[in-house]
Amino acid sequence: MKPAADRSLRIDGATAATVEFRFDGRRVVGRPGESIAAALWAAGIRTLRRSPGRGAPRGMFCNVGVCQECVVSVEGRRRPACTTTVSPGLDVVSIAADSDTAA
Amino acid sequence: MNASYDVIVIGAGPAGAEAAATAAGLGLATLVLDEAPAAGGLVYRAPDAGLTALEPEGNALRTRLAGSGATAAFEHRVWHVARIESAAERPARFEVSAVGPAGVVTVHAAALIVATGVVERCYPRPGWTLPGVIGLGAATVMLKAQRMLPGRRVVVAGPGPLAPLVANLILQGGGKVVAMIDPNPLSRWFGAVPGVAKRPGLAAQGGSWLARLVVKGVPAHRGWDVRTINGRDGVESVTLGPVDGKWRPVPGAPERTVEADAVCLGYGLTPAAEIYRLLGMSGYARLDYRLTDAGDAYLLEANPNPQIAKDEDFAQSARHAGITYPELIQQLMHFGMTYKPTRMIY
């Protein structure tokens, strides 16, 4: 069952999402100070990369920078999406199944 | 950040932040390093900007550290720790390298305090890598610090008090918990969970969380576990089934599949002992004993004592035995400084 895109997963509406960045070219808006993984999760985007072998979808698992499941390419450098903070204009790219270097 | 300090503390959770504030208060040049953007660790995780902390203890800790005079380097991941022996006129010291927002830093100190806490234990099973499957620790960060639901229809699984906490936070946030799964029967809560259930206070708290779930009519499956997580590009459903006393699937037992869009699971906490191993440390451990139903004591495991903060059960036990917290820390340090290992295990 797909995450319901019509109902926000955000609990606390105190802070507006105002930070615009790109994920695989798509425009995403996050809250100031939140992680890339959190902003994408709230936007209903949970597949952050493809596994090197089977190309299976992978996403955020530990949310504290330990497991490396959510590693993405941020401005050309590999970073865990869960511990990298969003900033305006940030270019975030998922790591493809056949990639063995930073995208 | 300077090139050298009297004390370097690795980890700014409750124990590390307290240690750094205390060291700085004693007039020692102190540096504390942590991966997170603020002090608090997982227990008192700081909320994202503009959001309100659910636990005031975390704010008090952060205020105390900020006013202590200790230098705090957040968003710094330690990747190298070594002890450098004394040579010529230079005394022995520790070398710590970390990578932070400005790149790699290397610092030295005469004393090193390792307060790296715990990591969550998770077991692989079919479908556990699907997007939408997260750890209970991940879920607590999401719910407490990021104020976000893991999903709208969530399966929460794991032994011990963390699972009902997560389930309650999901309900409070307006989500639905479609199944609450505990591989143990309730009677085994204390004995079978590494880490979490060593804290009787937390276990009692977990009991009240459980009670609330019953009131809210959340379907509970005790002595069951997650068999497989199903979906193509993410979690679509979860198949559950009964397990035996060692959490192994009972063959031929009936299974149940529930529709869900997220799964939160975790199977206890284990010490983050990498730095102890890097330094070849030995000589001090906390031994955890349990009683069988027949009343026989057995050794559960040896820990590098991750839960040493003032409000954790280790310090509370010492207080009951008439040992104050400063005395306890002094005794541990004295033991560590005077112990001479006869044989290295590593």
PDB file of C-alpha atoms in Angstrom, chain B residues 68-312:
ATOM      1  CA  SER B  68      29.850  24.779  30.874  1.00  0.00           C
ATOM      2  CA  GLY B  69      32.717  26.200  28.844  1.00  0.00           C
ATOM      3  CA  ALA B  70      33.285  22.920  26.991  1.00  0.00           C
ATOM      4  CA  THR B  71      33.867  23.200  23.245  1.00  0.00           C
ATOM      5  CA  ALA B  72      31.194  21.225  21.428  1.00  0.00           C
ATOM      6  CA  ALA B  73      31.778  20.049  17.857  1.00  0.00           C
ATOM      7  CA  PHE B  74      28.505  18.724  16.461  1.00  0.00           C
ATOM      8  CA  GLU B  75      28.004  17.044  13.086  1.00  0.00           C
ATOM      9  CA  HIS B  76      31.448  15.516  13.599  1.00  0.00           C
ATOM     10  CA  ARG B  77      31.874  11.812  12.955  1.00  0.00           C
ATOM     11  CA  VAL B  78      34.875  10.219  14.646  1.00  0.00           C
ATOM     12  CA  TRP B  79      36.679   7.792  12.325  1.00  0.00           C
ATOM     13  CA  HIS B  80      40.051   7.345  14.031  1.00  0.00           C
ATOM     14  CA  VAL B  81      41.136   6.955  17.646  1.00  0.00           C
ATOM     15  CA  ALA B  82      44.612   5.947  18.774  1.00  0.00           C
ATOM     16  CA  ARG B  83      46.786   6.105  21.851  1.00  0.00           C
ATOM     17  CA  ILE B  84      50.177   7.612  21.187  1.00  0.00           C
ATOM     18  CA  GLU B  85      52.856   6.474  23.621  1.00  0.00           C
ATOM     19  CA  SER B  86      55.157   9.009  25.257  1.00  0.00           C
ATOM     20  CA  ALA B  87      58.304   9.772  23.315  1.00  0.00           C
ATOM     21  CA  ALA B  88      61.168  12.092  24.250  1.00  0.00           C
ATOM     22  CA  GLU B  89      59.625  15.123  25.947  1.00  0.00           C
ATOM     23  CA  ARG B  90      56.025  14.461  24.802  1.00  0.00           C
ATOM     24  CA  PRO B  91      53.760  12.633  27.226  1.00  0.00           C
ATOM     25  CA  ALA B  92      51.373   9.861  26.151  1.00  0.00           C
ATOM     26  CA  ARG B  93      48.165  11.166  24.634  1.00  0.00           C
ATOM     27  CA  PHE B  94      45.113  10.196  22.610  1.00  0.00           C
ATOM     28  CA  GLU B  95      44.639  11.169  18.989  1.00  0.00           C
ATOM     29  CA  VAL B  96      41.134  11.567  17.616  1.00  0.00           C
ATOM     30  CA  SER B  97      40.218  12.319  13.993  1.00  0.00           C
ATOM     31  CA  ALA B  98      36.741  13.299  12.899  1.00  0.00           C
ATOM     32  CA  VAL B  99      35.093  14.516   9.745  1.00  0.00           C
ATOM     33  CA  GLY B 100      32.818  17.515  10.094  1.00  0.00           C
ATOM     34  CA  PRO B 101      31.226  20.216   7.953  1.00  0.00           C
ATOM     35  CA  ALA B 102      34.621  21.880   7.386  1.00  0.00           C
ATOM     36  CA  GLY B 103      36.436  18.639   6.594  1.00  0.00           C
ATOM     37  CA  VAL B 104      38.780  16.450   8.627  1.00  0.00           C
ATOM     38  CA  VAL B 105      40.015  17.551  12.039  1.00  0.00           C
ATOM     39  CA  THR B 106      42.616  15.818  14.225  1.00  0.00           C
ATOM     40  CA  VAL B 107      42.850  16.663  17.916  1.00  0.00           C
ATOM     41  CA  HIS B 108      44.872  15.386  20.872  1.00  0.00           C
ATOM     42  CA  ALA B 109      44.163  15.074  24.587  1.00  0.00           C
ATOM     43  CA  ALA B 110      45.680  13.563  27.693  1.00  0.00           C
ATOM     44  CA  ALA B 111      42.364  11.927  28.578  1.00  0.00           C
ATOM     45  CA  LEU B 112      39.627  10.408  26.464  1.00  0.00           C
ATOM     46  CA  ILE B 113      36.060   9.677  27.540  1.00  0.00           C
ATOM     47  CA  VAL B 114      34.120   7.316  25.286  1.00  0.00           C
ATOM     48  CA  ALA B 115      30.352   7.774  25.592  1.00  0.00           C
ATOM     49  CA  THR B 116      29.140   6.281  22.338  1.00  0.00           C
ATOM     50  CA  GLY B 117      26.042   4.622  23.777  1.00  0.00           C
ATOM     51  CA  VAL B 118      24.192   1.893  21.979  1.00  0.00           C
ATOM     52  CA  VAL B 119      23.026   0.824  18.539  1.00  0.00           C
ATOM     53  CA  GLU B 120      19.810  -0.996  17.738  1.00  0.00           C
ATOM     54  CA  ARG B 121      19.740  -4.695  16.925  1.00  0.00           C
ATOM     55  CA  CYS B 122      17.781  -5.764  13.888  1.00  0.00           C
ATOM     56  CA  TYR B 123      17.444  -9.180  12.285  1.00  0.00           C
ATOM     57  CA  PRO B 124      17.224  -9.683   8.544  1.00  0.00           C
ATOM     58  CA  ARG B 125      14.089 -11.207   7.060  1.00  0.00           C
ATOM     59  CA  PRO B 126      12.574 -11.199   3.567  1.00  0.00           C
ATOM     60  CA  GLY B 127      11.584  -7.675   2.599  1.00  0.00           C
ATOM     61  CA  TRP B 128      13.395  -5.853   5.402  1.00  0.00           C
ATOM     62  CA  THR B 129      15.285  -3.663   2.907  1.00  0.00           C
ATOM     63  CA  LEU B 130      12.085  -2.276   1.357  1.00  0.00           C
ATOM     64  CA  PRO B 131      11.678   1.506   1.665  1.00  0.00           C
ATOM     65  CA  GLY B 132       9.245   2.117   4.519  1.00  0.00           C
ATOM     66  CA  VAL B 133      10.900  -0.382   6.879  1.00  0.00           C
ATOM     67  CA  ILE B 134      12.740   1.495   9.631  1.00  0.00           C
ATOM     68  CA  GLY B 135      14.211   0.753  13.054  1.00  0.00           C
ATOM     69  CA  LEU B 136      12.382   1.628  16.269  1.00  0.00           C
ATOM     70  CA  GLY B 137      15.237   4.072  16.985  1.00  0.00           C
ATOM     71  CA  ALA B 138      14.657   5.677  13.594  1.00  0.00           C
ATOM     72  CA  ALA B 139      10.952   5.898  14.388  1.00  0.00           C
ATOM     73  CA  THR B 140      11.567   7.623  17.737  1.00  0.00           C
ATOM     74  CA  VAL B 141      13.771  10.228  16.017  1.00  0.00           C
ATOM     75  CA  MET B 142      11.089  10.710  13.372  1.00  0.00           C
ATOM     76  CA  LEU B 143       8.254  11.009  15.887  1.00  0.00           C
ATOM     77  CA  LYS B 144      10.016  12.975  18.632  1.00  0.00           C
ATOM     78  CA  ALA B 145      12.545  15.178  16.833  1.00  0.00           C
ATOM     79  CA  GLN B 146      11.162  15.471  13.301  1.00  0.00           C
ATOM     80  CA  ARG B 147       7.482  15.348  14.285  1.00  0.00           C
ATOM     81  CA  MET B 148       6.549  13.091  11.418  1.00  0.00           C
ATOM     82  CA  LEU B 149       4.677   9.802  11.093  1.00  0.00           C
ATOM     83  CA  PRO B 150       6.477   6.760   9.666  1.00  0.00           C
ATOM     84  CA  GLY B 151       3.246   6.020   7.781  1.00  0.00           C
ATOM     85  CA  ARG B 152      -0.539   6.101   7.979  1.00  0.00           C
ATOM     86  CA  ARG B 153      -0.932   2.353   8.625  1.00  0.00           C
ATOM     87  CA  VAL B 154       2.049   1.103  10.587  1.00  0.00           C
ATOM     88  CA  VAL B 155       3.171  -2.281  11.890  1.00  0.00           C
ATOM     89  CA  VAL B 156       5.266  -1.921  15.066  1.00  0.00           C
ATOM     90  CA  ALA B 157       7.368  -4.911  16.110  1.00  0.00           C
ATOM     91  CA  GLY B 158       9.887  -5.725  18.806  1.00  0.00           C
ATOM     92  CA  PRO B 159      10.327  -6.980  22.334  1.00  0.00           C
ATOM     93  CA  GLY B 160      10.372  -4.536  25.241  1.00  0.00           C
ATOM     94  CA  PRO B 161       9.226  -1.013  25.972  1.00  0.00           C
ATOM     95  CA  LEU B 162      10.454   0.812  22.856  1.00  0.00           C
ATOM     96  CA  ALA B 163       7.787  -0.728  20.583  1.00  0.00           C
ATOM     97  CA  PRO B 164       4.775   0.420  22.662  1.00  0.00           C
ATOM     98  CA  LEU B 165       6.404   3.875  22.979  1.00  0.00           C
ATOM     99  CA  VAL B 166       6.621   4.153  19.199  1.00  0.00           C
ATOM    100  CA  ALA B 167       3.078   2.822  18.790  1.00  0.00           C
ATOM    101  CA  ASN B 168       1.732   5.414  21.230  1.00  0.00           C
ATOM    102  CA  LEU B 169       3.593   8.261  19.518  1.00  0.00           C
ATOM    103  CA  ILE B 170       2.088   7.143  16.193  1.00  0.00           C
ATOM    104  CA  LEU B 171      -1.423   7.147  17.692  1.00  0.00           C
ATOM    105  CA  GLN B 172      -0.835  10.559  19.290  1.00  0.00           C
ATOM    106  CA  GLY B 173       0.319  11.875  15.906  1.00  0.00           C
ATOM    107  CA  GLY B 174      -2.874  10.730  14.220  1.00  0.00           C
ATOM    108  CA  GLY B 175      -1.540   7.567  12.569  1.00  0.00           C
ATOM    109  CA  LYS B 176      -2.932   4.063  12.805  1.00  0.00           C
ATOM    110  CA  VAL B 177      -1.080   1.082  14.273  1.00  0.00           C
ATOM    111  CA  VAL B 178      -2.435  -1.897  12.338  1.00  0.00           C
ATOM    112  CA  ALA B 179      -0.456  -4.464  14.339  1.00  0.00           C
ATOM    113  CA  MET B 180       1.634  -4.398  17.489  1.00  0.00           C
ATOM    114  CA  ILE B 181       3.965  -7.388  17.580  1.00  0.00           C
ATOM    115  CA  ASP B 182       6.045  -8.732  20.458  1.00  0.00           C
ATOM    116  CA  PRO B 183       7.981 -11.972  19.838  1.00  0.00           C
ATOM    117  CA  ASN B 184       7.942 -12.649  23.590  1.00  0.00           C
ATOM    118  CA  PRO B 185       5.070 -13.469  25.859  1.00  0.00           C
ATOM    119  CA  LEU B 186       4.801 -10.588  28.358  1.00  0.00           C
ATOM    120  CA  SER B 187       6.299 -12.643  31.196  1.00  0.00           C
ATOM    121  CA  ARG B 188       9.699 -12.684  29.506  1.00  0.00           C
ATOM    122  CA  TRP B 189       9.963  -8.938  29.043  1.00  0.00           C
ATOM    123  CA  PHE B 190      12.674  -8.350  31.620  1.00  0.00           C
ATOM    124  CA  GLY B 191      14.918 -11.266  30.827  1.00  0.00           C
ATOM    125  CA  ALA B 192      14.921 -11.367  27.068  1.00  0.00           C
ATOM    126  CA  VAL B 193      15.566  -7.833  25.930  1.00  0.00           C
ATOM    127  CA  PRO B 194      19.161  -6.640  25.753  1.00  0.00           C
ATOM    128  CA  GLY B 195      19.669  -3.075  26.878  1.00  0.00           C
ATOM    129  CA  VAL B 196      16.230  -1.635  27.253  1.00  0.00           C
ATOM    130  CA  ALA B 197      14.724  -3.925  29.850  1.00  0.00           C
ATOM    131  CA  LYS B 198      17.709  -3.461  32.129  1.00  0.00           C
ATOM    132  CA  ARG B 199      15.951  -0.255  33.070  1.00  0.00           C
ATOM    133  CA  PRO B 200      13.092  -1.172  35.366  1.00  0.00           C
ATOM    134  CA  GLY B 201      11.739   2.401  35.211  1.00  0.00           C
ATOM    135  CA  LEU B 202      11.505   2.226  31.456  1.00  0.00           C
ATOM    136  CA  ALA B 203       9.905  -1.221  31.623  1.00  0.00           C
ATOM    137  CA  ALA B 204       7.237   0.142  34.000  1.00  0.00           C
ATOM    138  CA  GLN B 205       6.724   3.084  31.645  1.00  0.00           C
ATOM    139  CA  GLY B 206       6.418   0.547  28.826  1.00  0.00           C
ATOM    140  CA  GLY B 207       3.692  -1.188  30.801  1.00  0.00           C
ATOM    141  CA  SER B 208       1.609   1.977  30.913  1.00  0.00           C
ATOM    142  CA  TRP B 209       2.207   2.548  27.179  1.00  0.00           C
ATOM    143  CA  LEU B 210       0.985  -0.999  26.563  1.00  0.00           C
ATOM    144  CA  ALA B 211      -2.115  -0.356  28.638  1.00  0.00           C
ATOM    145  CA  ARG B 212      -2.927   2.689  26.506  1.00  0.00           C
ATOM    146  CA  LEU B 213      -2.629   0.620  23.338  1.00  0.00           C
ATOM    147  CA  VAL B 214      -5.104  -1.905  24.701  1.00  0.00           C
ATOM    148  CA  VAL B 215      -7.537   0.922  25.425  1.00  0.00           C
ATOM    149  CA  LYS B 216      -7.148   2.195  21.860  1.00  0.00           C
ATOM    150  CA  GLY B 217      -7.897  -1.265  20.467  1.00  0.00           C
ATOM    151  CA  VAL B 218      -4.589  -1.797  18.667  1.00  0.00           C
ATOM    152  CA  PRO B 219      -4.372  -5.453  17.499  1.00  0.00           C
ATOM    153  CA  ALA B 220      -1.612  -7.047  19.584  1.00  0.00           C
ATOM    154  CA  HIS B 221       0.229 -10.255  18.664  1.00  0.00           C
ATOM    155  CA  ARG B 222       2.309 -11.645  21.506  1.00  0.00           C
ATOM    156  CA  GLY B 223       4.602 -14.568  20.766  1.00  0.00           C
ATOM    157  CA  TRP B 224       4.410 -13.562  17.096  1.00  0.00           C
ATOM    158  CA  ASP B 225       6.921 -11.857  14.831  1.00  0.00           C
ATOM    159  CA  VAL B 226       7.212 -10.332  11.375  1.00  0.00           C
ATOM    160  CA  ARG B 227       7.780 -13.136   8.839  1.00  0.00           C
ATOM    161  CA  THR B 228       8.049 -11.200   5.596  1.00  0.00           C
ATOM    162  CA  ILE B 229       7.527  -7.643   4.475  1.00  0.00           C
ATOM    163  CA  ASN B 230       5.900  -7.498   1.065  1.00  0.00           C
ATOM    164  CA  GLY B 231       5.836  -4.877  -1.659  1.00  0.00           C
ATOM    165  CA  ARG B 232       7.420  -3.840  -4.936  1.00  0.00           C
ATOM    166  CA  ASP B 233       8.791  -0.311  -4.437  1.00  0.00           C
ATOM    167  CA  GLY B 234       7.974  -0.046  -0.748  1.00  0.00           C
ATOM    168  CA  VAL B 235       6.015  -1.620   2.090  1.00  0.00           C
ATOM    169  CA  GLU B 236       2.553  -2.779   0.957  1.00  0.00           C
ATOM    170  CA  SER B 237       1.781  -5.519   3.467  1.00  0.00           C
ATOM    171  CA  VAL B 238       3.323  -7.498   6.303  1.00  0.00           C
ATOM    172  CA  THR B 239       3.008 -11.228   6.970  1.00  0.00           C
ATOM    173  CA  LEU B 240       3.016 -12.230  10.646  1.00  0.00           C
ATOM    174  CA  GLY B 241       3.231 -15.577  12.337  1.00  0.00           C
ATOM    175  CA  PRO B 242       3.874 -17.285  15.673  1.00  0.00           C
ATOM    176  CA  VAL B 243       7.440 -17.818  16.937  1.00  0.00           C
ATOM    177  CA  ASP B 244       8.856 -20.107  19.598  1.00  0.00           C
ATOM    178  CA  GLY B 245      10.748 -19.052  22.737  1.00  0.00           C
ATOM    179  CA  LYS B 246      13.883 -18.360  20.689  1.00  0.00           C
ATOM    180  CA  TRP B 247      11.987 -16.238  18.154  1.00  0.00           C
ATOM    181  CA  ARG B 248      12.137 -18.968  15.471  1.00  0.00           C
ATOM    182  CA  PRO B 249       9.074 -19.329  13.218  1.00  0.00           C
ATOM    183  CA  VAL B 250       6.763 -22.135  14.301  1.00  0.00           C
ATOM    184  CA  PRO B 251       6.540 -24.363  11.207  1.00  0.00           C
ATOM    185  CA  GLY B 252       3.042 -24.906   9.815  1.00  0.00           C
ATOM    186  CA  ALA B 253       1.471 -22.330  12.144  1.00  0.00           C
ATOM    187  CA  PRO B 254      -1.209 -20.058  10.647  1.00  0.00           C
ATOM    188  CA  GLU B 255       0.037 -16.728   9.288  1.00  0.00           C
ATOM    189  CA  ARG B 256      -1.742 -13.449   8.852  1.00  0.00           C
ATOM    190  CA  THR B 257      -1.098 -10.693   6.324  1.00  0.00           C
ATOM    191  CA  VAL B 258      -2.017  -7.091   7.092  1.00  0.00           C
ATOM    192  CA  GLU B 259      -1.989  -4.089   4.758  1.00  0.00           C
ATOM    193  CA  ALA B 260       0.507  -1.460   5.889  1.00  0.00           C
ATOM    194  CA  ASP B 261       2.547   1.404   4.466  1.00  0.00           C
ATOM    195  CA  ALA B 262       5.371   1.341   7.038  1.00  0.00           C
ATOM    196  CA  VAL B 263       7.051  -1.061   9.462  1.00  0.00           C
ATOM    197  CA  CYS B 264       9.028  -0.083  12.574  1.00  0.00           C
ATOM    198  CA  LEU B 265      11.073  -2.876  14.131  1.00  0.00           C
ATOM    199  CA  GLY B 266      13.895  -3.311  16.640  1.00  0.00           C
ATOM    200  CA  TYR B 267      15.159  -6.155  18.792  1.00  0.00           C
ATOM    201  CA  GLY B 268      17.023  -4.536  21.658  1.00  0.00           C
ATOM    202  CA  LEU B 269      20.096  -2.367  21.978  1.00  0.00           C
ATOM    203  CA  THR B 270      23.731  -3.359  21.853  1.00  0.00           C
ATOM    204  CA  PRO B 271      26.748  -1.265  22.968  1.00  0.00           C
ATOM    205  CA  ALA B 272      28.545   0.748  20.292  1.00  0.00           C
ATOM    206  CA  ALA B 273      31.904  -0.736  21.283  1.00  0.00           C
ATOM    207  CA  GLU B 274      34.031   0.108  18.217  1.00  0.00           C
ATOM    208  CA  ILE B 275      36.289   2.575  20.016  1.00  0.00           C
ATOM    209  CA  TYR B 276      36.888   0.268  22.975  1.00  0.00           C
ATOM    210  CA  ARG B 277      37.986  -2.367  20.465  1.00  0.00           C
ATOM    211  CA  LEU B 278      40.168   0.096  18.532  1.00  0.00           C
ATOM    212  CA  LEU B 279      42.021   0.895  21.738  1.00  0.00           C
ATOM    213  CA  GLY B 280      42.253  -2.759  22.778  1.00  0.00           C
ATOM    214  CA  MET B 281      40.571  -1.916  26.052  1.00  0.00           C
ATOM    215  CA  SER B 282      39.945  -4.583  28.635  1.00  0.00           C
ATOM    216  CA  GLY B 283      39.661  -4.932  32.373  1.00  0.00           C
ATOM    217  CA  TYR B 284      36.252  -3.514  33.152  1.00  0.00           C
ATOM    218  CA  ALA B 285      32.816  -4.661  32.131  1.00  0.00           C
ATOM    219  CA  ARG B 286      29.346  -4.721  33.590  1.00  0.00           C
ATOM    220  CA  LEU B 287      28.101  -8.270  33.971  1.00  0.00           C
ATOM    221  CA  ASP B 288      24.341  -8.690  33.669  1.00  0.00           C
ATOM    222  CA  TYR B 289      22.777 -11.568  35.556  1.00  0.00           C
ATOM    223  CA  ARG B 290      19.268 -12.903  35.266  1.00  0.00           C
ATOM    224  CA  LEU B 291      17.196 -15.349  37.276  1.00  0.00           C
ATOM    225  CA  THR B 292      15.484 -18.331  35.690  1.00  0.00           C
ATOM    226  CA  ASP B 293      11.899 -19.124  36.680  1.00  0.00           C
ATOM    227  CA  ALA B 294      13.405 -21.705  39.070  1.00  0.00           C
ATOM    228  CA  GLY B 295      15.411 -18.944  40.744  1.00  0.00           C
ATOM    229  CA  ASP B 296      18.830 -19.937  39.397  1.00  0.00           C
ATOM    230  CA  ALA B 297      21.157 -17.104  38.411  1.00  0.00           C
ATOM    231  CA  TYR B 298      22.817 -17.123  35.007  1.00  0.00           C
ATOM    232  CA  LEU B 299      25.124 -14.750  33.171  1.00  0.00           C
ATOM    233  CA  LEU B 300      23.269 -12.963  30.362  1.00  0.00           C
ATOM    234  CA  GLU B 301      26.131 -10.933  28.877  1.00  0.00           C
ATOM    235  CA  ALA B 302      29.106  -8.667  29.555  1.00  0.00           C
ATOM    236  CA  ASN B 303      28.721  -5.009  28.556  1.00  0.00           C
ATOM    237  CA  PRO B 304      31.140  -2.080  28.311  1.00  0.00           C
ATOM    238  CA  ASN B 305      28.540  -0.388  30.523  1.00  0.00           C
ATOM    239  CA  PRO B 306      26.767   1.895  28.064  1.00  0.00           C
ATOM    240  CA  GLN B 307      24.150   3.134  30.534  1.00  0.00           C
ATOM    241  CA  ILE B 308      26.227   4.994  33.030  1.00  0.00           C
ATOM    242  CA  ALA B 309      24.340   8.296  33.188  1.00  0.00           C
ATOM    243  CA  LYS B 310      23.061   9.541  36.531  1.00  0.00           C
ATOM    244  CA  ASP B 311      19.436   8.553  35.947  1.00  0.00           C
ATOM    245  CA  GLU B 312      20.174   5.087  34.528  1.00  0.00           C
TER     246      GLU B 312
END
